[in-house]
Short mmCIF file of C-alpha atoms in Angstrom, two decimals:
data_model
loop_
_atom_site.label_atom_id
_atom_site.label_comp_id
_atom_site.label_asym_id
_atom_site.label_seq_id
_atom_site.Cartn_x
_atom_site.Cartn_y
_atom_site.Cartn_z
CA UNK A 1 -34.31 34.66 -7.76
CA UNK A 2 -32.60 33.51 -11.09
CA UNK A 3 -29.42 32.77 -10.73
CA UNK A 4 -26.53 31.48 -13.17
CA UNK A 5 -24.69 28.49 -12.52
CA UNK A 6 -21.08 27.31 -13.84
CA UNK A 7 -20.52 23.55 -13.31
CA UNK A 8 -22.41 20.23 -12.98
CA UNK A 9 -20.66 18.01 -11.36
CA UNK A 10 -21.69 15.34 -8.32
CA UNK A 11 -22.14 18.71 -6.01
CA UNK A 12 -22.86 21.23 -8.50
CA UNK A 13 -26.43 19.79 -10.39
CA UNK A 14 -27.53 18.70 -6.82
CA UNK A 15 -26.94 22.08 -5.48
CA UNK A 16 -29.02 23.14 -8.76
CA UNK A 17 -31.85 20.20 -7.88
CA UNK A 18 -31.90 22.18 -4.40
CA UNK A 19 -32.22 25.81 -6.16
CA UNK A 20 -35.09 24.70 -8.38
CA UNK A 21 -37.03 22.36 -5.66
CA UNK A 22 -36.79 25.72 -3.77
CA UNK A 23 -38.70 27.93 -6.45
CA UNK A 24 -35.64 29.56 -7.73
CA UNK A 25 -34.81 29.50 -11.63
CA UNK A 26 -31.52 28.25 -12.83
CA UNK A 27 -29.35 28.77 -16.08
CA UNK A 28 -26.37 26.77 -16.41
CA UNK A 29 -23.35 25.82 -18.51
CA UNK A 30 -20.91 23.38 -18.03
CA UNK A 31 -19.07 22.37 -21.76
CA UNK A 32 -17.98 19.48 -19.75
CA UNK A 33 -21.60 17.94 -20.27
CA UNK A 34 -23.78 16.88 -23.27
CA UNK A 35 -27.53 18.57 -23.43
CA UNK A 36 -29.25 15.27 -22.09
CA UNK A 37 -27.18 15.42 -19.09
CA UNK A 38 -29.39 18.74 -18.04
CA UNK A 39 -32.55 18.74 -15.96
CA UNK A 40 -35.76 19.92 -18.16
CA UNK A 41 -35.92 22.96 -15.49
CA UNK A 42 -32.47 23.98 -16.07
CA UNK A 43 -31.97 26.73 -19.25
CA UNK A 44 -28.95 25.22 -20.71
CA UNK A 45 -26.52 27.68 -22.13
CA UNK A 46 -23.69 27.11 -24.84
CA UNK A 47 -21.39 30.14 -23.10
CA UNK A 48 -20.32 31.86 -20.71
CA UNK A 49 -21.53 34.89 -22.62
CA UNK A 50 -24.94 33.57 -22.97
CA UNK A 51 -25.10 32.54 -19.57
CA UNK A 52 -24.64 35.81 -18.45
CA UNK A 53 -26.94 37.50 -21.31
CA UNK A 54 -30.07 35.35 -20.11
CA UNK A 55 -29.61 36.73 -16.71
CA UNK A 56 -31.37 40.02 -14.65
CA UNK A 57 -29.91 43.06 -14.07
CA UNK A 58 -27.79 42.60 -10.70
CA UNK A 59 -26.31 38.91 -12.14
CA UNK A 60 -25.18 36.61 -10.43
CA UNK A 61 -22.76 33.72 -11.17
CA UNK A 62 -22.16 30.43 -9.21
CA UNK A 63 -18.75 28.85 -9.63
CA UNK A 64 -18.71 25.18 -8.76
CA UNK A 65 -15.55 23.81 -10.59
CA UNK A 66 -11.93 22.66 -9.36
CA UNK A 67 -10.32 25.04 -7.45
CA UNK A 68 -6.93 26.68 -9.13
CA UNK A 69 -6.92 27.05 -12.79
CA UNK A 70 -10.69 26.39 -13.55
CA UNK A 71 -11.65 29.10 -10.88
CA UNK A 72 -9.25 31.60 -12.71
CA UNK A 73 -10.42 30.65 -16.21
CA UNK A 74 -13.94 31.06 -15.30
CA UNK A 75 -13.66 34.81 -13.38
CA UNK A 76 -11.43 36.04 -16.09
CA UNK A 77 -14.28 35.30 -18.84
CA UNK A 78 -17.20 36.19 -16.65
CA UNK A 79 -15.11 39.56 -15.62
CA UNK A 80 -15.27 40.58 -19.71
CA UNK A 81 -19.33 40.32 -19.77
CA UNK A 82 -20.51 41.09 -16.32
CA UNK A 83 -21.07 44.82 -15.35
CA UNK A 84 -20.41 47.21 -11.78
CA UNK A 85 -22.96 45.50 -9.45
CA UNK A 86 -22.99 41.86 -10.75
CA UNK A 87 -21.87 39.13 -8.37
CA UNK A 88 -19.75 35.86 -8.98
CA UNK A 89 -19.63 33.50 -6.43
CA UNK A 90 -16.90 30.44 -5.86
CA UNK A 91 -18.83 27.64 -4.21
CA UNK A 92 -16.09 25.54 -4.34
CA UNK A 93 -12.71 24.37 -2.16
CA UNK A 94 -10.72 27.18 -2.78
CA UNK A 95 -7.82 28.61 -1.03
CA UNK A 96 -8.49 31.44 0.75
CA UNK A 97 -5.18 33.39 -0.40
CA UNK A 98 -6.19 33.15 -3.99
CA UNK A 99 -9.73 33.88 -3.29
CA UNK A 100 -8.88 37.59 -1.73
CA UNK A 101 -6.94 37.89 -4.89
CA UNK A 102 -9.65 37.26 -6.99
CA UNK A 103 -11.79 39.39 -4.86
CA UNK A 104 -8.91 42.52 -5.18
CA UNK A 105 -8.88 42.34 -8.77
CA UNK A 106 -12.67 42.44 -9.48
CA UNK A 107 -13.27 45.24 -6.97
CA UNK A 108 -11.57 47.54 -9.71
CA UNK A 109 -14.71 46.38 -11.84
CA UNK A 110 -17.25 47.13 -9.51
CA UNK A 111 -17.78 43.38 -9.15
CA UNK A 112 -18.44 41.78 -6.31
CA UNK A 113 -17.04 38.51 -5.01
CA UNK A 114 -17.98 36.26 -2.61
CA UNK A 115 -16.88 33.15 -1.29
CA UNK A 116 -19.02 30.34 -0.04
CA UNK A 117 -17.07 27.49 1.82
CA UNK A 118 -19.91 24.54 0.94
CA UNK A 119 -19.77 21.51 3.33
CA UNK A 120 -22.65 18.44 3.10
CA UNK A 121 -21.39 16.54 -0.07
CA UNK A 122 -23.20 14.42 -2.02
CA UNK A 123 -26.02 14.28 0.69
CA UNK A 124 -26.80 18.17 0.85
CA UNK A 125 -29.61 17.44 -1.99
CA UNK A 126 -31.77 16.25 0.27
CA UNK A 127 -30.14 17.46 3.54
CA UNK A 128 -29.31 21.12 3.13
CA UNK A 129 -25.50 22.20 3.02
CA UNK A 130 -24.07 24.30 5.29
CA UNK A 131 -22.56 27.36 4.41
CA UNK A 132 -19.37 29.44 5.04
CA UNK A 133 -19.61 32.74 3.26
CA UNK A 134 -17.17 35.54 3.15
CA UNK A 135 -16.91 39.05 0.84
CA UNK A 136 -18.59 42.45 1.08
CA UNK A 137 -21.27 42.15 3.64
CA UNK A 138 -24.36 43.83 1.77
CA UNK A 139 -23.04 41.89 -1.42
CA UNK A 140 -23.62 38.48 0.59
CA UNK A 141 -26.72 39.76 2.42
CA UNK A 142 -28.56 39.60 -0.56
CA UNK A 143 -27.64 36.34 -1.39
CA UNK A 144 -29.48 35.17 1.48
CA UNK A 145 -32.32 33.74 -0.19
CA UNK A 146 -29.96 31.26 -2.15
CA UNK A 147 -28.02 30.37 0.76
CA UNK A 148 -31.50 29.63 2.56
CA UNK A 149 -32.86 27.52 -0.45
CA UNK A 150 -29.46 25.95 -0.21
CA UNK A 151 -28.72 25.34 3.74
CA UNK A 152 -29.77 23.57 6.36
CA UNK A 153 -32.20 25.75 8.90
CA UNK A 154 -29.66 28.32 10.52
CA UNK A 155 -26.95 26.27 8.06
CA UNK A 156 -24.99 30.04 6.64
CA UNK A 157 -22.90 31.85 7.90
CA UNK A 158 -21.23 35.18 7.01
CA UNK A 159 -18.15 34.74 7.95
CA UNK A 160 -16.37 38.02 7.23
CA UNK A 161 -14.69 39.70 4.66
CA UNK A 162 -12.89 38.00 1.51
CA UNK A 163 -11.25 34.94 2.08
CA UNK A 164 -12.72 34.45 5.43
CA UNK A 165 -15.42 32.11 4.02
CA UNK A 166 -12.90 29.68 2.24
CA UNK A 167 -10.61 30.00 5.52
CA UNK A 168 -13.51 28.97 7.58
CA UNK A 169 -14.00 25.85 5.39
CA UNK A 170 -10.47 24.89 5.29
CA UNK A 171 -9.98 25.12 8.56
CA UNK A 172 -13.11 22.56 9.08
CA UNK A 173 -11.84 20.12 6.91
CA UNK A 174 -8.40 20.03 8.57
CA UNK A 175 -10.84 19.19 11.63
CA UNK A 176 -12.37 16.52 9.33
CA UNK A 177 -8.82 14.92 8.57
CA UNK A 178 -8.36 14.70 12.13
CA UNK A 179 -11.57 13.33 13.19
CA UNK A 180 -11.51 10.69 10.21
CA UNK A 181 -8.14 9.70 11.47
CA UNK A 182 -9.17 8.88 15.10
CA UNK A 183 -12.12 6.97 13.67
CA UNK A 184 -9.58 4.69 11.13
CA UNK A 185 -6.95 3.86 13.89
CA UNK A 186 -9.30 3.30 16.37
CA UNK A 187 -11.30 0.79 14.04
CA UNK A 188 -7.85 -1.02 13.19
CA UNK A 189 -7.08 -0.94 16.75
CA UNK A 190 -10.50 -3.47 17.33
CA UNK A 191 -10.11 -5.01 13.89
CA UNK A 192 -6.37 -6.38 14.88
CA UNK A 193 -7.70 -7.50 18.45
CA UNK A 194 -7.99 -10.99 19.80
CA UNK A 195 -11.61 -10.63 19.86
CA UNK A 196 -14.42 -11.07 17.28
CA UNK A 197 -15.37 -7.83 17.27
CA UNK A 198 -18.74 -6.09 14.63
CA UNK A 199 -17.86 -2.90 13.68
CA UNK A 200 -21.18 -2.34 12.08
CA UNK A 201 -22.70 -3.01 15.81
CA UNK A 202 -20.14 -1.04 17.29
CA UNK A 203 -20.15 1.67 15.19
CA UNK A 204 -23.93 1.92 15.49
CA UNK A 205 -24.61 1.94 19.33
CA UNK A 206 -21.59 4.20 19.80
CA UNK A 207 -24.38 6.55 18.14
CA UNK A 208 -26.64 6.24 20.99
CA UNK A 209 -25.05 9.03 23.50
CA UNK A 210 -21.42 8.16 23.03
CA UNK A 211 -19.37 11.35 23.31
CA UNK A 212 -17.89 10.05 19.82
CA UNK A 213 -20.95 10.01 18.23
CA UNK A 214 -21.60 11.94 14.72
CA UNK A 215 -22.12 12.10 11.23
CA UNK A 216 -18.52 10.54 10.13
CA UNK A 217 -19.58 7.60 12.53
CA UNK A 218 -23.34 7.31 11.00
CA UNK A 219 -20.81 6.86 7.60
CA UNK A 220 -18.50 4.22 8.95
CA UNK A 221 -21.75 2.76 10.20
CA UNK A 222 -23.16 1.97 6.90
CA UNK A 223 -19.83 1.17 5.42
CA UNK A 224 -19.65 -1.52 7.83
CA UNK A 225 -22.84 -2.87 7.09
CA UNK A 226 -22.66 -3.21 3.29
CA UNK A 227 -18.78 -4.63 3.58
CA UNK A 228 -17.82 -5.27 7.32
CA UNK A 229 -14.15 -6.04 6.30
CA UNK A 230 -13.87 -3.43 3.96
CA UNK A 231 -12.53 -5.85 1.40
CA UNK A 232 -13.82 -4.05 -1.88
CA UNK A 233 -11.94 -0.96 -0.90
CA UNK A 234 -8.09 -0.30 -1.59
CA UNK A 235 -6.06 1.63 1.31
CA UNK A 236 -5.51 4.38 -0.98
CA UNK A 237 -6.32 8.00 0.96
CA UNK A 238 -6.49 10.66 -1.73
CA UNK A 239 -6.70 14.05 -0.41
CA UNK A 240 -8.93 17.60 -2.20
CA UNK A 241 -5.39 19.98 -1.02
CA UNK A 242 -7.01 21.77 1.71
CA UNK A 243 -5.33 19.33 4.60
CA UNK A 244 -1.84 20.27 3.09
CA UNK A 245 -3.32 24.23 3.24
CA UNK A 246 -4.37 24.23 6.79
CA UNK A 247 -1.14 22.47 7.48
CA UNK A 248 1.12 25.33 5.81
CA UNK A 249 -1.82 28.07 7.37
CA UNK A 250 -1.04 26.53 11.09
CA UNK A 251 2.75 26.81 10.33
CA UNK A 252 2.53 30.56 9.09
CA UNK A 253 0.36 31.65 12.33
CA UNK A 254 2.94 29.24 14.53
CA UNK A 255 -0.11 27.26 15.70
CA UNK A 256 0.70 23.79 16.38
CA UNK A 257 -1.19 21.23 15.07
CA UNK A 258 0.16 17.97 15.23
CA UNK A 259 -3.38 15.32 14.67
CA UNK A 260 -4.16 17.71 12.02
CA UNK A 261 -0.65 16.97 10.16
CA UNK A 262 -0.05 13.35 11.00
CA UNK A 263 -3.53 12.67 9.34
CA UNK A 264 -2.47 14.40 6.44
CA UNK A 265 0.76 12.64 6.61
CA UNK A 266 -1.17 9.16 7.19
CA UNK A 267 -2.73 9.84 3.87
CA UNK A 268 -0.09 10.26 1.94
CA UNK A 269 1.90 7.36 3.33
CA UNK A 270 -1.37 5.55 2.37
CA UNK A 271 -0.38 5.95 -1.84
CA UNK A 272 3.25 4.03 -1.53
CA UNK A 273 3.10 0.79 -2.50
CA UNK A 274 6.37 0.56 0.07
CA UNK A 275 8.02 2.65 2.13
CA UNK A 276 11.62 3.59 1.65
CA UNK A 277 11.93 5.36 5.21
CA UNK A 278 10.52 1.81 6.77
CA UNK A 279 13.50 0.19 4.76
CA UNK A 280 16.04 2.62 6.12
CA UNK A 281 14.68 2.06 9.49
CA UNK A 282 14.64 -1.62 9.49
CA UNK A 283 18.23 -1.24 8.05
CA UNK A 284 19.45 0.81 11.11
CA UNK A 285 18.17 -1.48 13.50
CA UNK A 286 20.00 -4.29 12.42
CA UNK A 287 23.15 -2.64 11.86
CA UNK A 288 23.45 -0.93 15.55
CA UNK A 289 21.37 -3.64 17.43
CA UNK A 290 21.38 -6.82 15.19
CA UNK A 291 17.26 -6.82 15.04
CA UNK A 292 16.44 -8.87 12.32
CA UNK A 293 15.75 -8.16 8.60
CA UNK A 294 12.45 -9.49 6.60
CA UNK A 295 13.89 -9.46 3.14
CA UNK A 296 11.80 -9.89 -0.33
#
C-alpha cells in the first residue's frame, strides 16, 4: 500500500523504517525537519497539500505528532484536500474525548477516522508495536495490512468504535504508571537496606520465572548494568498527560484507583525541588507534639 505520513519524530520515522522494510511505499512531511533528515525511500513532500496530491485514490494519512493542538492543526488542513472515502489516522497519545470529536466532525465529510493507540516505543523498529485501533470497522479493516507491517504477530487490535482505540491505550499506560511505580519503590526499598545488594543481578534473575517478571524489568535490568546507582540520572518524573486522563476517566466512571493515582501523584512530587506540604507537616508536629524541626 502507499500510505502518507505526517511526522518524524523518535516514533514516527521508525514506524516509517517499519512501513518501507515491509514493502509498503511512504510519502511524508514533517516542516519540523530539513531534507537530509529523510530516508532515500521516503518521497519527501513540502505540504500537506502535496502530500495528499502524491497519494491513490482511497488516501490515507498517518498522524504521528503531539497530541492537542498539532492533532487539530493537522485534521483541519488535511480535511480541506482529502475527499468522501479518504482516511486519516492519529497514531499518537491522544485523548479519547477529543478523538470522537474529531471523528464526529469528519463523518460530515465522508472521511473516515481512526484511531490507533501505538505502544512499543523506541524499540517497535525492530520489535513490532502493538496496536489499539478504534473507528468505523470496515474503515480499519482495510488498514490491516499497515497495522500487520507495523505489529507484532497477533500485535492489533480493533478495539471498537471511535475513541475506543485511544481509551484502550490510556487505560494501559495508567497500568504502566502503576507497574513502574512498584518497580521504583521496591528498588529503593533494597537500595536503602543494610545489605549490599546488585540490582543489575537482581533485576536480572527476577526474569527467570519470577511472577514480577517483564519487559519494564528487562529495562531496569539494563539500566542497572550501564549505571548501577543511577547517578547520571536526575529524580525528575515527567509525565506524556495520559496518567492525569485515566485518573479524571476513573473518577467520572466512580472506579477507584488508588496505585494508579499515587503514581501519578509520585511523579509530580518528583519536579519540586522542596515540598511545602512536608514543611507544613513537620511544622504541625512540633507544635502539637514537640517533634523536632531540621531547619536550613
Amino acid at each position: 500500500m502507499k500510505i502518507g505520513f505526517v511526522g518524524l519524530g523518535k516514533m514516527g520515522s521508525n514506524m516509517v523504517e517499519r512501513l518501507l522494510r515491509n514493502g509498503h511505499e511512504v510519502v511524508a512531511y514533517d516542516p519540523n525537519l530539513s531534507a537530509d533528515r529523510f530516508g532515500k525511500d521516503i518521497e519527501r513532500m513540502n505540504s500537506i497539500a502535496e502530500l495528499v496530491e502524491n497519494l491513490p485514490q482511497h488516501r490515507i494519512v498517518w498522524l504521528m505528532v503531539p497530541e492537542g493542538n498539532p492533532v487539530k492543526e493537522n485534521i483541519e488542513e488535511l480535511a480541506k484536500v482529502l475527499k468522501a472515502g479518504d482516511t486519516i489516522v492519529d497514531g499518537g497519545n491522544s485523548n479519547w474525548r477529543d478523538t470522537q470529536s474529531h471523528a464526529f466532525e469528519l463523518e460530515k465529510k465522508g472521511i473516515n477516522f481512526v484511531d490507533c493507540g501505538t505502544s512499543g516505543g523506541v524499540w517497535g523498529l525492530e520489535n513490532g508495536y502493538c496496536l489499539m485501533v478504534g473507528g468505523d470497522q470496515t474503515a480499519c479493516s482495510k488498514l490491516d495490512p499497515i497495522f500487520s507491517a507495523l505489529a507484532q504477530e497477533n500485535g492489533f487490535l480493533y478495539c471498537g468504535p471511535s475513541g475506543a482505540g485511544h481509551f484502550v491505550k490510556m487505560v494501559h499506560n495508567g497500568i504502566e504508571y502503576g507497574m513502574m511505580q512498584a518497580y521504583a519503590e521496591g528498588f529503593e526499598v533494597m537500595e536503602k537496606s543494610s545489605f549490599n545488594l546488585d540490582m543489575h543481578k537482581i533485576s536480572k534473575v527476577w526474569q527467570k520465572g519470577s511472577v514480577v517478571r517483564s519487559w519494564l524489568l528487562e529495562l531496569a535490568e539494563s539500566l542497572f548494568e550501564e549505571d548501577p546507582k543511577l547517578s547520571k540520572i536526575k529524580d525528575h518524573v515527567e509525565d506524556s498527560g495520559e496518567g492525569r486522563w485515566m485518573v479524571q476517566t476513573a473518577i467520572d466512571l466512580n472506579v477507584p484507583a488508588p496505585v494508579i493515582t499515587l503514581s501519578l501523584l509520585s511523579r509530580l512530587r518528583s519536579r519540586q525541588p522542596e515540598s511545602f506540604s512536608m514543611k507544613v507537616l513537620a511544622g504541625l508536629r512540633n507544635r502539637f507534639g514537640g517533634h523536632a524541626i531540621k531547619s536550613k
